[in-house]
């Protein structure tokens, strides 16, 4: 099934299992969302539980805070990454803090779905990567699936937590298909931590969201030259699975982090720091970052110049492999 | 339609025959360009577009009332008709839909037309700031430049829009808030968006006057806008114009309106086509004849052809421009990224 279908199914199951779960946002009702992730859910669960709000993201998040205080589990959607910005005040000052402010008496079980990242030649503010901004906010958790199976399990897991989770969906992957284990044997599966999606011994590529698929392509190409690359899908961007990261890099002794977001203060810096803290003794080279640039996400014509492409990732790998201590 | 709160500016009562003909020519040019843009998207010339079909009277009428020697336009993303009316270069305008450059390639300062804005409600406060700048400049009342800001019924839900209206009214800033109430915000109808049914109705709460106008009547829109502009220009503070119109097409080229409204509803709710209406009026009043309409059509076609050729000729911008416009004074780190990009892309 496609990631869009997997997410839709996960939402339907969460809504069925938890009668206090609610879906709200712009065009999430009859339209089923601009990406159809909530397709058919209003029909199934009624207009009280799946509803369109007026067009105001701060309103959507602020209202979700109040709904959470009233004992609901809101699953708001902001239509595109860049339209989370108008809600930032509520996300940072309220969603991230209410549990703390109330000494744990007012938990914020809010699962904020954000179609994220670029690659679809869209207008401005429809291609941005906000993980570092969200990860920097105390009180939030951040996760991003890389494929349909991850999408299904991570969303079901996130939407049953008592803490707020920012759920970043890689919109360029919505229509990619893959097997999804929805069987009874999957019921106990806890999609915490990271996941090795390809084993290798020479270098670890660390990625999340849409970049995981690209890193797998790179690993294929490198394998032709006898370089065995391990691809680690980080999945949780907060909390980062430091053990999983360290275990992989302890084995390969080299790492390259790949993300679409701008480089400076991007999540790659955090990943590199965790690796150097935990693997300094065994590392053969400094951790390399292959990222977007410190520029506003560009228009479609320049998108391919901005997003890390296969060549740029291969150059990054080469720099690490060729590194010699001075 | 009724004035919600009477304006004390006078505006312009009568339009001369040649002005009426010009309004029609403009609407027709805009209609042609709009329909072409949808075709261009289907043909793969541009990746996406947000049609303004049905909003020609609201856009051309309001744009026509502006004094572009001193006023300034703050658009969102659907104001192609305003842009055309006030003389923005149409190839440079359309470049945003060709995914060449966010915001368009035109010079916003010279065009007095702010960059195209994807953030719903994003530019409304900017209009207040620019307008207050006119007051701070000491421009005498009666000669003030007015900021006109265009947004939709959906946008009127944004907190920023409420803040803008309050700021403008408190500071008596020369702003015209021009709402195109086209019945829809993607799939959400106005009644689910605007409590009370009218954005103009809110103006009274902010202590400013408003006009709700038939947005499909280009003459009425021109006059209402001129009245609001005169009010603001005279130093009386902001005003609201709410043009009641209808989004006859999809929200954008990736939208499927069949999921939330029927063709039957489109026909009945859409009302009379603003272009057909103006044509009937010009004929009935003997202001234009068939020869005029033929000429106008030929002109619109020629213009569309020229714009298409211009868009076709637009290549992608050089990748270095990603880095060039981030700052006036670029940082060392950014320069380093730019040269790394050049090497890795083998663009050296
Ligand atoms: C801040 C923000 N939130 C969401 C969107 C996505 N979006 C684009 S247009 C639109 C509807 C806008 O409706 P309205 O303001 O009535 O203008 P119209 O499209 O009808 O011209 C939405 C929700 C956006 N562009 N900006």
Coordinates of C-alpha atoms and ligand atoms in Angstrom, one line a residue, chain A residues 26-27 34 55-57 78-80 82-86 124-126, chain B residues 50-51 55 59 76-79 117-122 151-158 179-188 190 193 247 251, ligand 1:
Chain A
X26 CA -7.9 23.0 7.0
X27 CA -9.8 20.9 4.4
X34 CA -5.1 18.2 0.2
X55 CA -8.1 29.0 8.2
X56 CA -5.8 29.9 11.1
X57 CA -3.0 27.6 12.2
X78 CA -1.2 21.8 9.2
X79 CA -1.5 21.8 5.4
X80 CA 2.1 22.2 4.5
X82 CA 5.7 26.3 5.9
X83 CA 2.2 26.9 7.4
X84 CA 3.3 25.6 10.7
X85 CA 5.1 28.9 11.2
X86 CA 1.9 30.8 12.0
X124 CA 6.9 28.8 -1.6
X125 CA 6.5 27.3 1.9
X126 CA 5.5 23.9 0.5
Chain B
X50 CA -4.2 29.4 -9.1
X51 CA -6.9 30.6 -11.5
X55 CA -12.9 37.3 -10.1
X59 CA -9.5 42.4 -9.6
X76 CA -1.5 37.2 -2.1
X77 CA -1.2 34.5 -4.8
X78 CA -4.4 34.9 -6.9
X79 CA -4.1 38.5 -8.0
X117 CA 2.9 35.7 -1.4
X118 CA 2.0 32.1 -0.7
X119 CA 1.2 32.6 3.0
X120 CA -2.5 33.2 3.4
X121 CA -2.9 36.5 5.2
X122 CA 0.9 37.0 5.0
X151 CA -6.9 38.6 0.7
X152 CA -9.7 36.1 0.7
X153 CA -12.5 35.1 3.0
X154 CA -10.4 32.3 4.3
X155 CA -7.5 34.6 5.1
X156 CA -9.8 36.7 7.1
X157 CA -9.7 34.0 9.8
X158 CA -6.0 34.5 10.4
X179 CA -11.4 41.2 0.5
X180 CA -12.3 39.0 -2.4
X181 CA -15.0 36.9 -0.9
X182 CA -15.2 34.2 -3.5
X183 CA -17.3 31.8 -1.5
X184 CA -14.5 29.2 -0.9
X185 CA -11.2 28.6 0.8
X186 CA -10.2 25.5 -1.0
X187 CA -13.0 23.2 0.1
X188 CA -14.3 25.2 3.0
X190 CA -17.5 31.0 3.5
X193 CA -15.2 30.4 7.7
X247 CA -14.3 31.3 -7.5
X251 CA -8.6 26.4 -6.1
Ligands
LIG1 C1 -0.9 30.4 6.3 C2 -1.4 29.4 5.3 N1 -2.1 28.4 5.6 C3 -2.6 27.5 4.7 C4 -2.3 27.7 3.4 C5 -2.8 26.7 2.3 N2 -3.9 27.3 1.6 C6 -3.6 28.0 0.4 S1 -4.8 28.8 -0.2 C7 -5.9 28.3 1.0 C8 -7.3 28.8 1.0 C9 -7.3 30.3 1.0 O1 -8.6 30.8 0.9 P1 -9.0 32.3 0.8 O2 -8.2 33.1 1.7 O3 -10.4 32.5 0.9 O4 -8.4 32.7 -0.7 P2 -8.8 32.1 -2.1 O5 -7.9 30.9 -2.2 O6 -10.2 31.7 -2.1 O7 -8.4 33.1 -3.1 C10 -5.2 27.5 1.9 C11 -5.8 26.9 3.1 C12 -1.5 28.8 3.0 N3 -1.2 29.1 1.8 N4 -1.1 29.7 4.0

